[in-house]
Coordinates of C-alpha atoms in Angstrom, one line a residue:
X1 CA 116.4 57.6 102.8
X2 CA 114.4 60.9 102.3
X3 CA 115.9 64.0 104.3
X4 CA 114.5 67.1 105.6
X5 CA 115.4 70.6 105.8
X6 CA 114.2 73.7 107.7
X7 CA 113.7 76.9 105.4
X8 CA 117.3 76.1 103.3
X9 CA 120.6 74.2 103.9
X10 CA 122.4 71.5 102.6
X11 CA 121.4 67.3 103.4
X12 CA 123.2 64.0 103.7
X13 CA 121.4 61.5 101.8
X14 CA 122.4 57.8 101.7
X15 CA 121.5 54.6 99.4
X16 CA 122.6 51.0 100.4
X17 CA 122.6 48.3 97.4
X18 CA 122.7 44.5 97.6
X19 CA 125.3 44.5 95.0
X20 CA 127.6 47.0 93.1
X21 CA 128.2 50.7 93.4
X22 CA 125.8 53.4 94.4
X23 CA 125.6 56.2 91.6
X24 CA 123.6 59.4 91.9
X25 CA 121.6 61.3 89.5
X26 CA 119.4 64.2 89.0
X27 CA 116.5 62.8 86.8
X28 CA 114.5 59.4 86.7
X29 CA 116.0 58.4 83.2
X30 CA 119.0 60.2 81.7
X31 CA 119.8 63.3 83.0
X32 CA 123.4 63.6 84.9
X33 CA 125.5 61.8 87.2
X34 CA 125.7 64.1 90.2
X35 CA 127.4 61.4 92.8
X36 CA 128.7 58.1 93.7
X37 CA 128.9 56.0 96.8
X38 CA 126.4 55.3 99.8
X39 CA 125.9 59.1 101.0
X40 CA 125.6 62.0 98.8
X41 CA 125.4 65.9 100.1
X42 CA 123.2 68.0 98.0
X43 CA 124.2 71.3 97.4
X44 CA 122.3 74.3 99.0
X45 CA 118.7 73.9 98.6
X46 CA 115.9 76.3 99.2
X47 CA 113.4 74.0 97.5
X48 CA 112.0 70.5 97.6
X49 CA 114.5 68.9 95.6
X50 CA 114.1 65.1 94.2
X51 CA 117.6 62.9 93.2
X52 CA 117.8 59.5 92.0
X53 CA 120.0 56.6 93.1
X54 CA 120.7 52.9 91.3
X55 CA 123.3 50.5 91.2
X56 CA 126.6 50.0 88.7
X57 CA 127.5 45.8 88.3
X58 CA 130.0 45.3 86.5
X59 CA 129.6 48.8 85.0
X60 CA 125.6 48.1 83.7
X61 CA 123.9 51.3 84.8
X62 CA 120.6 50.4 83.3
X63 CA 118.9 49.1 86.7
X64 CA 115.9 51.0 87.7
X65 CA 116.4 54.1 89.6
X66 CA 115.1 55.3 93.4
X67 CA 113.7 58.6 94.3
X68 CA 115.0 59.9 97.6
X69 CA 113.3 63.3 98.5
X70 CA 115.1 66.5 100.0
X71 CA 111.9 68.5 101.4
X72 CA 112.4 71.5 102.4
X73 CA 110.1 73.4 104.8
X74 CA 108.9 77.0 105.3
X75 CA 109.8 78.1 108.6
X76 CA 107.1 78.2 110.3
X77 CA 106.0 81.6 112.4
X78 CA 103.6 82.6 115.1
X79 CA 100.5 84.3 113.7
X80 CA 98.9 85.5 116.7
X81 CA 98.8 85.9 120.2
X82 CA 96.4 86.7 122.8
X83 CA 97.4 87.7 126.5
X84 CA 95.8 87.8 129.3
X85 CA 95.1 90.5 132.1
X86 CA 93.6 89.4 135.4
X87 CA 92.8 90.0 139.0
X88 CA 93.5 86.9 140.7
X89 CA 94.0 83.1 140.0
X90 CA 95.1 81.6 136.5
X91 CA 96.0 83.3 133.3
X92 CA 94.4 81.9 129.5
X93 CA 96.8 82.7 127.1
X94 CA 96.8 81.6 123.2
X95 CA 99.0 81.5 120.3
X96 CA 98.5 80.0 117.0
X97 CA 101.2 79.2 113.8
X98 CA 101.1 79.3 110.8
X99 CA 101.9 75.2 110.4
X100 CA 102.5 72.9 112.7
X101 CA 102.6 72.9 116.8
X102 CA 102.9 75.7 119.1
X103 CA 105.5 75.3 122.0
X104 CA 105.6 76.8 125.0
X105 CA 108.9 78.0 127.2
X106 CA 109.4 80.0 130.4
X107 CA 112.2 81.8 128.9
X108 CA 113.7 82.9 125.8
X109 CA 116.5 80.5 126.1
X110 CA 114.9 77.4 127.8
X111 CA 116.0 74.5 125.5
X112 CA 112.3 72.8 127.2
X113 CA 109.3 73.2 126.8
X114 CA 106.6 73.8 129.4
X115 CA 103.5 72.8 127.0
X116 CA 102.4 72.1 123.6
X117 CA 99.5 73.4 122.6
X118 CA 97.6 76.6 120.8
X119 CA 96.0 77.3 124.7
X120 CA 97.7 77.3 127.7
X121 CA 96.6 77.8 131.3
X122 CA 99.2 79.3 133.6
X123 CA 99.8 78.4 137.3
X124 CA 98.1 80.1 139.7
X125 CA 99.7 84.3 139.6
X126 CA 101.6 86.0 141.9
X127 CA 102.5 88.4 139.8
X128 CA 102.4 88.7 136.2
X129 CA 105.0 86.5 134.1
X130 CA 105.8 86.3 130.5
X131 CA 105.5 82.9 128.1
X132 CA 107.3 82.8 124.9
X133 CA 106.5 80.6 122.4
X134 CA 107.4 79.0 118.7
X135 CA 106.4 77.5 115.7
X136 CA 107.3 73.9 115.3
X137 CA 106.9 71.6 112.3
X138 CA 108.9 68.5 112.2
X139 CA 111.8 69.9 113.8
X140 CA 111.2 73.2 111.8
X141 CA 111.2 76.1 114.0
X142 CA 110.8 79.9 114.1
X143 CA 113.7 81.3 114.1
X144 CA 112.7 83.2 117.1
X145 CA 110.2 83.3 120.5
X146 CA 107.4 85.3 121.0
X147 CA 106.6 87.0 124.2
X148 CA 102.4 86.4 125.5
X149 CA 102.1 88.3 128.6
X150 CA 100.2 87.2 131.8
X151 CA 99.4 90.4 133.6
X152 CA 98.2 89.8 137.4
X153 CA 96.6 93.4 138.3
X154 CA 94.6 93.2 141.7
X155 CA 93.8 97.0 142.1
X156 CA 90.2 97.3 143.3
X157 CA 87.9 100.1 141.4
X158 CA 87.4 103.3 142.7
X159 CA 85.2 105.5 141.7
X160 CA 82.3 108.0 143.2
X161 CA 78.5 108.2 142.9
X162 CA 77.3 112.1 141.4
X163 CA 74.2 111.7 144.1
X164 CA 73.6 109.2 147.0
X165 CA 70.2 110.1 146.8
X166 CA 68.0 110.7 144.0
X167 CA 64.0 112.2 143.6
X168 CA 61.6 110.8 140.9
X169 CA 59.0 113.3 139.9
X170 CA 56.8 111.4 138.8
X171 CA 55.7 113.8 136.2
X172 CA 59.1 113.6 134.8
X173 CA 58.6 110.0 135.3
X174 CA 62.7 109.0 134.9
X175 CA 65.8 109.5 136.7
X176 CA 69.5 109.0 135.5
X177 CA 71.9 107.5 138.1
X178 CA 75.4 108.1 137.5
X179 CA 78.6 107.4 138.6
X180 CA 82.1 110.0 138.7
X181 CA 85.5 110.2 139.4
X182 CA 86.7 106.7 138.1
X183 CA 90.2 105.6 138.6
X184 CA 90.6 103.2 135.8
X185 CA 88.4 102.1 132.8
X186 CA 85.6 100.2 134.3
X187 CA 82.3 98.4 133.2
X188 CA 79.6 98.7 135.9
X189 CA 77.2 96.4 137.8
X190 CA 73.4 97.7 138.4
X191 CA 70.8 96.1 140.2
X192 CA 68.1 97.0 142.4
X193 CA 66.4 94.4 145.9
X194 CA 65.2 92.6 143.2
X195 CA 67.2 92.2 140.0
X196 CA 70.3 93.0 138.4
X197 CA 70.3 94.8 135.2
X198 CA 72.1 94.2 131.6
X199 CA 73.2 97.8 131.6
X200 CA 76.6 98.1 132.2
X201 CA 77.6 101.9 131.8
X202 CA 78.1 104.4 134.1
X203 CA 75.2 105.4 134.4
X204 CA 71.7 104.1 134.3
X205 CA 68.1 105.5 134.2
X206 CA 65.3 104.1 136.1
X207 CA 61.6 105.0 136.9
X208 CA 60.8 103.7 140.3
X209 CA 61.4 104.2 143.2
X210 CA 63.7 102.0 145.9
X211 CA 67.6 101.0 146.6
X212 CA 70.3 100.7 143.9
X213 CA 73.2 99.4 144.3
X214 CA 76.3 99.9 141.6
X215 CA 79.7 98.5 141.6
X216 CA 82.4 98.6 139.0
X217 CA 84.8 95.7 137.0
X218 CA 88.7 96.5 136.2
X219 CA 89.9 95.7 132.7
X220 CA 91.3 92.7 134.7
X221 CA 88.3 91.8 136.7
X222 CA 88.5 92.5 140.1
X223 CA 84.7 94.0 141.6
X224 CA 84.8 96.9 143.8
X225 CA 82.7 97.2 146.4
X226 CA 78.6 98.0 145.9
X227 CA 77.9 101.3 146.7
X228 CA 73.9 102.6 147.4
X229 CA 71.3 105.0 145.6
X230 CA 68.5 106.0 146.9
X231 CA 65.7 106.8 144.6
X232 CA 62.5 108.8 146.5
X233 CA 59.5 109.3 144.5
X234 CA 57.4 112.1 144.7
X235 CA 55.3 114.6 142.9
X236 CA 53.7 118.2 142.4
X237 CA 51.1 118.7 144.8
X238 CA 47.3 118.9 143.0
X239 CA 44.8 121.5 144.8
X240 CA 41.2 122.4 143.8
X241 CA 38.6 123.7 145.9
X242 CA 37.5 121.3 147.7
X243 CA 41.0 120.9 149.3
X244 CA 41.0 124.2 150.9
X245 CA 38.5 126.1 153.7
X246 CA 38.1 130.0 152.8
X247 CA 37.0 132.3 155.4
X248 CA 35.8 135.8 154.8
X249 CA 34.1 138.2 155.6
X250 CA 35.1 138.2 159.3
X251 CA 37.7 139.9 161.6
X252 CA 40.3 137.4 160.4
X253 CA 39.7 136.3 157.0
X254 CA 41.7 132.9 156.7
X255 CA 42.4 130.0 154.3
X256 CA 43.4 126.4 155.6
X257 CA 44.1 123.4 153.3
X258 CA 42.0 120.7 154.7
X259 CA 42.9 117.8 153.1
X260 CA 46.1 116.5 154.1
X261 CA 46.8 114.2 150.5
X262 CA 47.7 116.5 147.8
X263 CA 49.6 114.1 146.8
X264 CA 52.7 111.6 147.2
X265 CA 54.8 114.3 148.1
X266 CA 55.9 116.2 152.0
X267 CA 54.8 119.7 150.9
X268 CA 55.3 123.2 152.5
X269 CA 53.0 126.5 151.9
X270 CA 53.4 130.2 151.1
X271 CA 51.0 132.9 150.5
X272 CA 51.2 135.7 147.6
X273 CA 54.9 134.9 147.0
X274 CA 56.6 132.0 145.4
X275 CA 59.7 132.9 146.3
X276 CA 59.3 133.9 149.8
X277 CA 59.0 132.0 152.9
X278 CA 57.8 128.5 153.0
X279 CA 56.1 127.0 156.6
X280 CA 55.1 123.6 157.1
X281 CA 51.6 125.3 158.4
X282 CA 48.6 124.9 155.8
X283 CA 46.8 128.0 157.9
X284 CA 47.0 131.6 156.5
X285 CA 44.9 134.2 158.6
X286 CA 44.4 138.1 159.0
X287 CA 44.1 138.1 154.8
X288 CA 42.7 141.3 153.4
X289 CA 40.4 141.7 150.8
X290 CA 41.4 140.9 147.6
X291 CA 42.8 138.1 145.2
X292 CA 45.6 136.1 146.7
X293 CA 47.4 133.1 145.8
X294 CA 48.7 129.9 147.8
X295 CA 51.7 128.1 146.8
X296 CA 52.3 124.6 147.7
X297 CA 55.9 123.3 147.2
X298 CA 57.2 120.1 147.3
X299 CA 60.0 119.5 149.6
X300 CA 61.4 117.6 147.4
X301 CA 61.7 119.8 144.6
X302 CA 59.5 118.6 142.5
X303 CA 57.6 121.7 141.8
X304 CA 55.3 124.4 143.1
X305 CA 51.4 123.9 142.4
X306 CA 49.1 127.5 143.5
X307 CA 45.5 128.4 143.8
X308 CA 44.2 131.4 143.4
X309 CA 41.5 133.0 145.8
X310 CA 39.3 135.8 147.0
X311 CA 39.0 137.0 150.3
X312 CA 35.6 139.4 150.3
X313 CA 34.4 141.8 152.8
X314 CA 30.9 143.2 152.8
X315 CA 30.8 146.7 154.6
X316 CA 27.9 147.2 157.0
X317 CA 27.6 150.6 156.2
X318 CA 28.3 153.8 153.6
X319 CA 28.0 157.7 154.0
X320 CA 27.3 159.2 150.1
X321 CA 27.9 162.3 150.9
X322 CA 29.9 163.1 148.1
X323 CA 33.3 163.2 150.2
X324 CA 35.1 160.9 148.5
X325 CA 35.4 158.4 151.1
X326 CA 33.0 155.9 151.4
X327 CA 30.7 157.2 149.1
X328 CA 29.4 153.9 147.4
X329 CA 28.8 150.7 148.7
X330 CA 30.6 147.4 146.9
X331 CA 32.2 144.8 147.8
X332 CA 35.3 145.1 149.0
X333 CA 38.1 142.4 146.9
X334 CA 35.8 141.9 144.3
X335 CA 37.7 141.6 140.9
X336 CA 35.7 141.1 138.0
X337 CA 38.6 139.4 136.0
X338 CA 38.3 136.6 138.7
X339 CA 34.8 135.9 138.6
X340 CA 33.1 134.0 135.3
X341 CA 29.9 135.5 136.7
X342 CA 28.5 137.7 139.1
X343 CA 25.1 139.1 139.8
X344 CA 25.5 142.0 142.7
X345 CA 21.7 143.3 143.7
X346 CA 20.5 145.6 146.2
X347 CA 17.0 145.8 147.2
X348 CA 15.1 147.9 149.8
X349 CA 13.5 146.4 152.9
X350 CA 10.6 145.8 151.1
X351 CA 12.4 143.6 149.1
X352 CA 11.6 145.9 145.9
X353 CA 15.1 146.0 143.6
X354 CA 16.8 149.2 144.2
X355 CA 20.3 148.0 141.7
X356 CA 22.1 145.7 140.5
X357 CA 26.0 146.9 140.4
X358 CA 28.0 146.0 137.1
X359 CA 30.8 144.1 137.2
X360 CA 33.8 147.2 136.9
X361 CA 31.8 149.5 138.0
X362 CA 32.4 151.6 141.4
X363 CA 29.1 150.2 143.0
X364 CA 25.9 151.5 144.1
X365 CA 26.3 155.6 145.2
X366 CA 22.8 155.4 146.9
X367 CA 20.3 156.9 144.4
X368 CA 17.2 155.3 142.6
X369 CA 16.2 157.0 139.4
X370 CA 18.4 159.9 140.2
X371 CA 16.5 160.4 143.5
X372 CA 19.0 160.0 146.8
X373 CA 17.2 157.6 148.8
X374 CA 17.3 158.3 152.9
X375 CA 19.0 157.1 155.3
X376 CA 18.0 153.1 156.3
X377 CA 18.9 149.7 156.0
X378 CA 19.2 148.1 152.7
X379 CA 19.6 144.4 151.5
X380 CA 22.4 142.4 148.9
X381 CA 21.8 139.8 147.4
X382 CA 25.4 138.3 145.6
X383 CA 25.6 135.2 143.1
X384 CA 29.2 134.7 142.5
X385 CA 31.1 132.0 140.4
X386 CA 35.2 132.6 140.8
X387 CA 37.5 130.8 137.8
X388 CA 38.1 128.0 140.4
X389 CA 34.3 126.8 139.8
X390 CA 33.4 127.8 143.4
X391 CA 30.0 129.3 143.8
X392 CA 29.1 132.1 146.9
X393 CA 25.6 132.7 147.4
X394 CA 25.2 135.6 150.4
X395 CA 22.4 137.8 151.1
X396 CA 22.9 140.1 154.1
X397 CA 22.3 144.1 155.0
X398 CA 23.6 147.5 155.6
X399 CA 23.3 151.0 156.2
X400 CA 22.9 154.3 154.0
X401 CA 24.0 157.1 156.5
X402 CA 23.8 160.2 155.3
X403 CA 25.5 162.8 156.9

């Protein structure tokens, strides 16, 4: 009968003959007599060994001979294990070997096993518990167990949002969302009303508007709870002309934006300074003479959008009289850099052209050909094209006093 033994050792091998004695050798033909009798214990083996037993009648050795096998097995071992880490329920854990079956014990010293098998599914966890198992092949087994852990944490994520609320300029035309302040190592879970995303970082970057919602995964898979963005869209206002009402010329010289959609924006307004006071009001008035500029900021802070403008006065009268004040007639917040063209003409009441004043120049002193006209009324006659593409066109009178 063959025999087996586990890594090494020594084995009890036995023969049974119909007739005569048992005698043991180590080869098939020749070799030596190692043994007589039914059993025969081999000496320490750490290798497959083969011995050979026939039958002595009447002292004839010459029958044929058997082969009984000693095999001897490598140990085998546990290769690998994989535990598991949960939040709740059952555990998967895994272990393979090297040959034969893997066994499964609650204990180091259990002499049973709970299951046999390279995957095992635990009961449902109150708390985490630790498996050991071994290597088993035909009664060959490691020579020790191996712990696979199953690890029950139920701590719910907790982390922060940087922002509840976000603004999309839409010039910029993104937004990253982030989260901060997390209490473990987490994977995340983004989605908007209408989807959830494949991102799963801590942060994400979108580019619309509308409600997101993020919520964070342990390393053992319990799900915090959602927590809410809010993404607002909105954009630099856009002014021209035609959004805005100029009026000059007058005792209260006044500009008022007139058309309420400058955009997708809520936007707030300042004159002449960017960084000074903002008012919901679109309505400047009591503006001097000159260039001025109005800033329109979004609330939001997507940016500041201006226009520029001129406010222009045309005097009803001038005294040349070589004073110093008021000695030639112009208009009053002209500024040539912010006109593309200008045509400025003054003509008797005759309607004969008396000058035309230059752009830079100080204006008309009240002479014609180096003759001082008299006293009277006199006509102007302005063409006027500002960088903004606006156009005046005025024609009015005034008054040479002279004193």
């Amino acid at each position: 009968v063959d025999a087996t033994i586990c890594e090494s050792g020594i084995a009890i091998i036995s023969a049974t003959a119909s007739d005569g004695e048992i005698l043991w050798f180590d080869a098939p033909t020749g070799g030596n007599p190692i043994g007589n009798g039914t059993n025969f214990t081999t000496p320490f083996l750490t290798n497959t060994q083969v011995y050979y037993a026939t039958a002595s009648v009447n002292n004839c050795t010459t029958l044929p001979r058997t082969a009984i096998t000693v095999n001897v097995n490598p140990r085998p071992s546990i290769t690998s294990t994989t535990d598991d880490l949960i939040c709740s329920g059952r555990a998967i854990l895994s272990a393979t070997a090297s040959e034969g079956d893997v066994f499964w014990y609650d204990s180091l010293t259990s002499l049973t096993s709970i299951f046999v098998g390279n995957s095992f599914e635990t009961p449902v966890l109150i708390s985490s518990v630790t498996y050991y198992v071994s290597a088993n092949r035909d009664n060959c087994e490691t020579a020790s167990r191996t712990p696979v852990h199953a690890i029950l944490d139920d701590t719910i994520p907790d982390f922060d949002v940087s922002e509840n609320g976000y603004v999309l300029c839409q010039d910029v035309g993104s937004i990253k969302l982030e989260t901060r302040n997390p209490q473990g190592n987490y994977t995340y879970i983004w989605r908007n009303d209408s989807s959830t995303f494949t991102e799963n970082s801590s942060s994400i970057t979108v580019t619309s508007e509308g409600n997101y919602y993020v919520s964070a995964i342990s390393e053992a898979g319990c799900i915090s709870d959602e927590k809410q963005i809010v993404v607002t869209k909105s954009e630099i206002a856009t002014i021209s002309k035609d959004d805005v009402i100029i009026t000059d010329d007058s005792t209260n010289n006044s500009i008022q934006v007139a058309n309420p959609n400058l955009g997708i924006g809520d936007y707030e307004f300042a004159i002449d300074n960017e960084f000074g006071n903002y008012t919901g009001g679109s309505f400047f008035k009591n503006l001097s003479p000159g260039i001025h500029t109005l800033f329109v900021r979004d609330k939001l802070g997507c940016g500041v959008a201006s226009f520029q403008f001129s406010i222009l006065a045309y005097p009803k009268f001038f005294t040349p009289n070589g004073d110093g004040e008021n000695d030639f007639w112009t208009i009053n917040g002209f500024d040539a850099s912010f006109y593309k063209m200008s045509q400025i003409s003054i003509f008797d009441r005759f309607g004969k052209l008396i000058y035309q004043i230059e752009p830079n120049s100080q204006g008309w002193n009240g002479d014609y050909q180096g003759k001082k006209l008299p006293s009277n009324s006199y006509w102007f006659r302005v063409l006027l094209t500002d960088i903004n593409g606006n156009t005046i066109e005025k024609s009015g009178n005034f008054s040479l006093i002279r004193k």
